[in-house]
Coordinates of N, CA and C in Angstrom, one line a residue:
X1 N 88.1 206.6 162.5 CA 87.3 205.8 163.3 C 85.8 206.1 162.9
X2 N 85.0 205.0 163.0 CA 83.6 205.2 162.8 C 82.8 205.4 164.1
X3 N 83.5 205.5 165.2 CA 82.9 205.7 166.4 C 82.4 207.1 166.5
X4 N 81.1 207.3 166.8 CA 80.5 208.6 166.9 C 81.2 209.4 168.0
X5 N 81.6 208.8 169.1 CA 82.3 209.5 170.2 C 83.6 210.0 169.8
X6 N 84.4 209.3 169.0 CA 85.7 209.7 168.6 C 85.5 210.8 167.5
X7 N 84.6 210.7 166.6 CA 84.3 211.7 165.6 C 83.9 213.0 166.3
X8 N 83.1 212.9 167.3 CA 82.6 214.1 168.0 C 83.8 214.8 168.8
X9 N 84.6 213.9 169.4 CA 85.8 214.4 170.1 C 86.8 215.2 169.2
X10 N 87.0 214.6 168.0 CA 87.9 215.2 167.0 C 87.3 216.6 166.5
X11 N 86.0 216.6 166.3 CA 85.4 217.9 165.8 C 85.5 218.9 166.9
X12 N 85.2 218.5 168.2 CA 85.2 219.5 169.3 C 86.6 220.0 169.5
X13 N 87.6 219.1 169.4 CA 89.0 219.5 169.5 C 89.4 220.6 168.4
X14 N 89.0 220.3 167.2 CA 89.2 221.2 166.1 C 88.6 222.5 166.4
X15 N 87.3 222.5 166.8 CA 86.6 223.8 167.0 C 87.3 224.6 168.1
X16 N 87.6 224.0 169.3 CA 88.1 224.7 170.4 C 89.5 225.2 170.2
X17 N 90.3 224.5 169.5 CA 91.7 224.9 169.2 C 91.6 226.1 168.2
X18 N 90.8 226.0 167.2 CA 90.7 227.1 166.2 C 90.1 228.3 166.9
X19 N 89.0 228.2 167.7 CA 88.4 229.3 168.3 C 89.4 230.0 169.3
X20 N 90.2 229.2 170.0 CA 91.1 229.8 170.9 C 92.2 230.6 170.2
X21 N 92.6 230.1 169.1 CA 93.6 230.9 168.3 C 93.0 232.2 167.8
X22 N 91.8 232.2 167.3 CA 91.2 233.4 166.9 C 90.9 234.4 168.0
X23 N 90.6 233.8 169.2 CA 90.3 234.7 170.4 C 91.7 235.4 170.7
X24 N 92.8 234.6 170.7 CA 94.1 235.3 170.9 C 94.4 236.4 169.9
X25 N 94.0 236.1 168.6 CA 94.3 237.1 167.6 C 93.5 238.3 167.9
X26 N 92.2 238.2 168.3 CA 91.3 239.3 168.6 C 91.9 240.1 169.8
X27 N 92.3 239.3 170.9 CA 92.8 240.0 172.1 C 94.1 240.8 171.8
X28 N 95.0 240.2 171.0 CA 96.2 241.0 170.6 C 95.9 242.2 169.7
X29 N 94.9 242.0 168.9 CA 94.5 243.1 168.0 C 93.9 244.3 168.8
X30 N 93.1 243.9 169.8 CA 92.4 244.9 170.6 C 93.4 245.6 171.5
X31 N 94.5 245.0 171.8 CA 95.5 245.7 172.6 C 96.6 246.3 171.8
X32 N 96.3 246.5 170.5 CA 97.3 247.1 169.6 C 98.6 246.4 169.4
X33 N 98.6 245.1 169.5 CA 99.7 244.3 169.2 C 99.5 243.5 167.9
X34 N 99.5 244.3 166.8 CA 99.1 243.8 165.5 C 99.9 242.7 165.0
X35 N 101.2 242.7 165.2 CA 102.0 241.5 164.7 C 101.6 240.2 165.3
X36 N 101.4 240.2 166.6 CA 100.9 239.0 167.3 C 99.5 238.6 166.9
X37 N 98.7 239.6 166.6 CA 97.3 239.4 166.2 C 97.3 238.7 164.8
X38 N 98.2 239.2 163.9 CA 98.3 238.6 162.6 C 98.9 237.2 162.7
X39 N 99.9 237.0 163.5 CA 100.4 235.6 163.8 C 99.3 234.7 164.2
X40 N 98.6 235.0 165.2 CA 97.5 234.1 165.7 C 96.4 233.9 164.7
X41 N 96.1 234.9 163.9 CA 95.1 234.8 162.9 C 95.5 233.8 161.8
X42 N 96.8 233.9 161.4 CA 97.3 233.0 160.4 C 97.4 231.6 160.9
X43 N 97.8 231.4 162.2 CA 97.8 230.1 162.8 C 96.4 229.5 162.9
X44 N 95.4 230.4 163.3 CA 94.0 230.0 163.3 C 93.5 229.6 162.0
X45 N 93.9 230.3 161.0 CA 93.4 229.9 159.6 C 94.1 228.6 159.2
X46 N 95.3 228.4 159.5 CA 96.0 227.1 159.2 C 95.3 226.0 160.0
X47 N 95.0 226.2 161.2 CA 94.3 225.2 162.0 C 92.9 224.9 161.4
X48 N 92.2 225.9 160.9 CA 90.9 225.6 160.3 C 91.1 224.7 159.0
X49 N 92.2 224.9 158.3 CA 92.4 224.2 157.1 C 93.0 222.8 157.3
X50 N 94.1 222.8 158.2 CA 94.9 221.6 158.3 C 94.6 220.7 159.5
X51 N 93.9 221.2 160.5 CA 93.7 220.3 161.7 C 93.0 219.0 161.4
X52 N 92.0 218.9 160.5 CA 91.4 217.6 160.3 C 92.4 216.6 159.8
X53 N 93.3 217.0 158.9 CA 94.3 216.0 158.4 C 95.3 215.6 159.5
X54 N 95.7 216.6 160.3 CA 96.6 216.3 161.4 C 95.9 215.4 162.4
X55 N 94.6 215.6 162.7 CA 93.9 214.8 163.7 C 93.8 213.4 163.2
X56 N 93.5 213.2 161.9 CA 93.4 211.9 161.3 C 94.7 211.2 161.4
X57 N 95.8 211.8 161.1 CA 97.2 211.2 161.2 C 97.5 210.9 162.6
X58 N 97.2 211.8 163.6 CA 97.5 211.5 165.0 C 96.7 210.4 165.5
X59 N 95.4 210.3 165.2 CA 94.6 209.2 165.8 C 95.1 207.8 165.2
X60 N 95.4 207.8 163.9 CA 95.9 206.6 163.3 C 97.2 206.2 163.9
X61 N 98.1 207.1 164.1 CA 99.4 206.8 164.7 C 99.2 206.3 166.2
X62 N 98.3 206.9 166.9 CA 98.0 206.5 168.3 C 97.5 205.1 168.3
X63 N 96.5 204.7 167.5 CA 95.9 203.4 167.5 C 96.9 202.3 167.0
X64 N 97.7 202.7 166.0 CA 98.7 201.7 165.5 C 99.7 201.4 166.6
X65 N 100.2 202.4 167.3 CA 101.1 202.2 168.5 C 100.4 201.5 169.6
X66 N 99.1 201.8 169.9 CA 98.4 201.0 170.9 C 98.3 199.5 170.6
X67 N 98.0 199.2 169.3 CA 97.9 197.8 168.9 C 99.3 197.2 169.0
X68 N 100.3 197.8 168.6 CA 101.7 197.3 168.6 C 102.1 197.0 170.1
X69 N 101.8 198.0 171.0 CA 102.2 197.8 172.4 C 101.4 196.8 173.1
X70 N 100.1 196.8 173.0 CA 99.3 195.9 173.8 C 99.2 194.5 173.2
X71 N 99.4 194.3 171.9 CA 99.3 193.0 171.3 C 100.6 192.5 170.7
X72 N 101.7 193.0 171.1 CA 103.0 192.7 170.5 C 103.3 191.2 170.6
X73 N 102.8 190.5 171.6 CA 103.1 189.1 171.8 C 102.1 188.2 171.1
X74 N 101.0 188.8 170.5 CA 100.0 188.1 169.8 C 99.9 188.3 168.3
X75 N 100.7 189.2 167.8 CA 100.7 189.5 166.4 C 101.7 188.7 165.6
X76 N 101.3 188.3 164.4 CA 102.2 187.5 163.5 C 102.6 186.2 164.1
X77 N 101.7 185.5 164.8 CA 101.9 184.2 165.4 C 101.1 183.2 164.5
X78 N 101.7 182.2 164.0 CA 101.0 181.2 163.2 C 100.0 180.5 164.1
X79 N 98.9 180.3 163.5 CA 97.8 179.7 164.2 C 96.9 178.8 163.3
X80 N 96.3 177.8 163.9 CA 95.4 176.9 163.1 C 94.0 177.2 163.6
X81 N 93.1 177.1 162.7 CA 91.7 177.3 163.0 C 90.9 176.1 162.6
X82 N 90.0 175.6 163.5 CA 89.2 174.4 163.2 C 87.8 174.8 163.6
X83 N 86.9 174.5 162.6 CA 85.5 174.8 162.8 C 84.7 173.5 163.2
X84 N 84.0 173.5 164.3 CA 83.2 172.3 164.7 C 81.8 172.8 164.8
X85 N 80.8 171.9 165.1 CA 79.4 172.3 165.1 C 79.1 173.6 166.0
X86 N 79.6 173.6 167.2 CA 79.3 174.7 168.1 C 80.5 175.4 168.6
X87 N 81.7 175.2 167.9 CA 82.9 175.7 168.4 C 83.8 176.2 167.3
X88 N 84.6 177.2 167.5 CA 85.8 177.5 166.7 C 87.0 177.3 167.6
X89 N 87.9 176.5 167.2 CA 89.0 176.1 168.0 C 90.3 176.7 167.3
X90 N 91.0 177.5 168.0 CA 92.3 178.1 167.5 C 93.4 177.5 168.3
X91 N 94.5 177.2 167.6 CA 95.7 176.6 168.3 C 96.9 177.4 167.8
X92 N 97.7 177.8 168.8 CA 99.0 178.4 168.4 C 100.1 178.0 169.4
X93 N 101.2 178.6 169.4 CA 102.3 178.1 170.2 C 102.0 178.3 171.7
X94 N 101.1 179.2 172.1 CA 100.8 179.5 173.5 C 99.7 178.5 174.0
X95 N 99.0 177.9 173.2 CA 97.9 177.0 173.6 C 96.7 177.0 172.7
X96 N 95.6 176.7 173.3 CA 94.4 176.5 172.5 C 93.3 177.4 173.1
X97 N 92.5 177.9 172.2 CA 91.3 178.7 172.6 C 90.1 178.1 171.9
X98 N 89.0 178.2 172.6 CA 87.7 177.7 172.1 C 86.7 178.8 172.2
X99 N 86.0 179.0 171.1 CA 85.0 180.1 171.0 C 83.7 179.4 170.7
X100 N 82.7 179.5 171.7 CA 81.4 179.0 171.4 C 80.7 179.8 170.3
X101 N 80.2 179.2 169.3 CA 79.6 179.9 168.2 C 78.4 180.7 168.7
X102 N 77.8 180.3 169.8 CA 76.6 181.1 170.3 C 77.1 182.4 170.9
X103 N 78.4 182.6 171.1 CA 78.9 183.8 171.7 C 79.5 184.7 170.6
X104 N 79.3 184.4 169.4 CA 79.8 185.3 168.3 C 78.7 186.4 168.1
X105 N 79.1 187.6 168.2 CA 78.2 188.7 168.1 C 78.2 189.2 166.7
X106 N 79.3 189.3 166.0 CA 79.3 189.8 164.6 C 80.6 189.3 163.9
X107 N 80.5 189.3 162.6 CA 81.6 189.0 161.7 C 81.8 190.2 160.8
X108 N 82.9 190.9 160.9 CA 83.2 192.1 160.1 C 84.3 191.8 159.2
X109 N 84.1 192.2 158.0 CA 85.1 191.9 156.9 C 85.5 193.2 156.2
X110 N 86.9 193.4 156.1 CA 87.4 194.5 155.3 C 88.3 193.8 154.3
X111 N 88.9 194.6 153.5 CA 89.7 194.1 152.3 C 90.7 193.0 152.7
X112 N 91.4 193.2 153.8 CA 92.6 192.3 154.1 C 92.3 191.5 155.4
X113 N 91.2 191.7 156.1 CA 91.0 191.0 157.4 C 89.6 190.6 157.6
X114 N 89.4 189.5 158.4 CA 88.1 189.2 158.9 C 88.2 189.2 160.4
X115 N 87.2 189.9 161.0 CA 87.2 190.0 162.5 C 85.9 189.3 163.0
X116 N 86.2 188.3 163.8 CA 85.1 187.5 164.4 C 85.0 188.1 165.9
X117 N 83.9 188.9 166.1 CA 83.7 189.6 167.4 C 82.9 188.7 168.3
X118 N 83.3 188.6 169.5 CA 82.5 187.8 170.5 C 81.8 188.8 171.4
X119 N 80.9 188.2 172.2 CA 80.1 189.0 173.1 C 80.9 189.6 174.2
X120 N 82.1 189.0 174.5 CA 82.9 189.5 175.6 C 83.8 190.7 175.0
X121 N 83.7 191.0 173.7 CA 84.4 192.1 173.2 C 85.7 191.7 172.5
X122 N 86.1 190.5 172.6 CA 87.4 190.0 172.0 C 87.1 189.8 170.5
X123 N 88.2 189.8 169.7 CA 88.1 189.6 168.3 C 89.1 188.5 167.9
X124 N 88.6 187.6 167.1 CA 89.5 186.7 166.4 C 89.8 187.4 165.0
X125 N 91.1 187.7 164.8 CA 91.5 188.5 163.6 C 92.1 187.5 162.6
X126 N 91.5 187.4 161.4 CA 92.0 186.5 160.4 C 92.6 187.3 159.2
X127 N 93.9 187.3 159.0 CA 94.4 188.0 157.9 C 94.2 187.2 156.6
X128 N 93.5 187.7 155.7 CA 93.2 187.0 154.4 C 94.4 186.6 153.6
X129 N 95.4 187.5 153.6 CA 96.5 187.2 152.7 C 97.5 186.2 153.3
X130 N 97.4 185.9 154.6 CA 98.3 185.0 155.2 C 97.7 183.6 155.5
X131 N 96.3 183.5 155.4 CA 95.7 182.2 155.6 C 95.8 181.3 154.4
X132 N 96.2 180.1 154.6 CA 96.5 179.2 153.6 C 95.2 178.7 152.9
X133 N 94.1 178.6 153.7 CA 92.9 178.1 153.2 C 91.7 179.0 153.4
X134 N 91.9 180.3 153.0 CA 91.0 181.3 153.3 C 89.6 181.0 152.7
X135 N 89.5 180.3 151.6 CA 88.2 180.0 151.0 C 87.4 179.1 151.9
X136 N 88.1 178.1 152.5 CA 87.4 177.2 153.5 C 87.0 177.9 154.7
X137 N 87.8 178.8 155.2 CA 87.5 179.6 156.4 C 86.2 180.5 156.1
X138 N 86.2 181.2 154.9 CA 85.1 182.0 154.5 C 83.8 181.2 154.4
X139 N 83.9 180.0 153.8 CA 82.8 179.1 153.7 C 82.2 178.7 155.0
X140 N 83.1 178.4 156.0 CA 82.7 178.0 157.3 C 82.0 179.2 158.0
X141 N 82.6 180.3 157.9 CA 82.0 181.5 158.5 C 80.6 181.9 157.9
X142 N 80.5 181.7 156.5 CA 79.2 182.0 155.9 C 78.2 181.0 156.4
X143 N 78.5 179.7 156.6 CA 77.6 178.8 157.2 C 77.2 179.2 158.6
X144 N 78.1 179.7 159.4 CA 77.8 180.1 160.7 C 76.8 181.3 160.7
X145 N 77.1 182.3 159.8 CA 76.3 183.4 159.6 C 74.8 183.0 159.3
X146 N 74.7 182.1 158.4 CA 73.3 181.7 158.0 C 72.7 180.9 159.2
X147 N 73.4 179.9 159.7 CA 72.8 179.0 160.7 C 72.5 179.7 162.0
X148 N 73.3 180.6 162.4 CA 73.2 181.3 163.8 C 72.6 182.7 163.7
X149 N 72.4 183.2 162.5 CA 71.9 184.5 162.3 C 72.8 185.6 162.8
X150 N 74.1 185.4 162.6 CA 75.1 186.4 163.1 C 75.2 187.6 162.2
X151 N 75.3 188.8 162.8 CA 75.4 190.0 162.0 C 76.7 189.9 161.2
X152 N 76.6 190.3 159.9 CA 77.8 190.3 159.0 C 77.9 191.6 158.3
X153 N 79.0 192.3 158.4 CA 79.3 193.5 157.8 C 80.5 193.3 156.8
X154 N 80.3 193.8 155.6 CA 81.4 193.7 154.6 C 81.7 195.1 154.2
X155 N 82.9 195.6 154.4 CA 83.4 196.9 154.1 C 84.7 196.8 153.4
X156 N 84.7 196.4 152.2 CA 86.0 196.2 151.4 C 86.7 197.5 151.1
X157 N 85.9 198.6 151.2 CA 86.5 199.9 150.9 C 86.8 200.7 152.2
X158 N 86.8 200.0 153.3 CA 87.1 200.7 154.6 C 88.6 201.3 154.6
X159 N 88.7 202.5 155.1 CA 90.0 203.2 155.2 C 90.0 203.9 156.5
X160 N 91.2 204.2 157.0 CA 91.4 205.1 158.1 C 90.8 206.4 157.8
X161 N 89.9 206.9 158.7 CA 89.4 208.3 158.5 C 89.6 209.1 159.8

């Protein structure tokens, strides 16, 4: 995640778990229970080394499951997109949605997807590899970016971190 809040939370979690393990190691050592002290010191060292990778894997798994659970009825549904002067119209089997172009906050692009973010916090997600006319969609979005002054971020090298 690029969210400073999530990054801070992951670092704090790493710090407190590792510190707790070393405190246990110290407490067991000071009470002459050396085998337990060695055990907690080794686990603390392993936490220092491996917790960042575990945290990354855990957050990725959490968010993938969250998306699958909350958007299961909206993923992989064929949809048509039409660009008009002040509207983006999407149609799928459930109905029609209209997005006022004045309500578009940002257009974010990664290697496989384009995200059209609205001021209400919703995103129109366009998979590049599944869109039949992706060049036309990109041209229409570029025209919107220029005419409306919409923020545009391109991160083709984005990866889960």
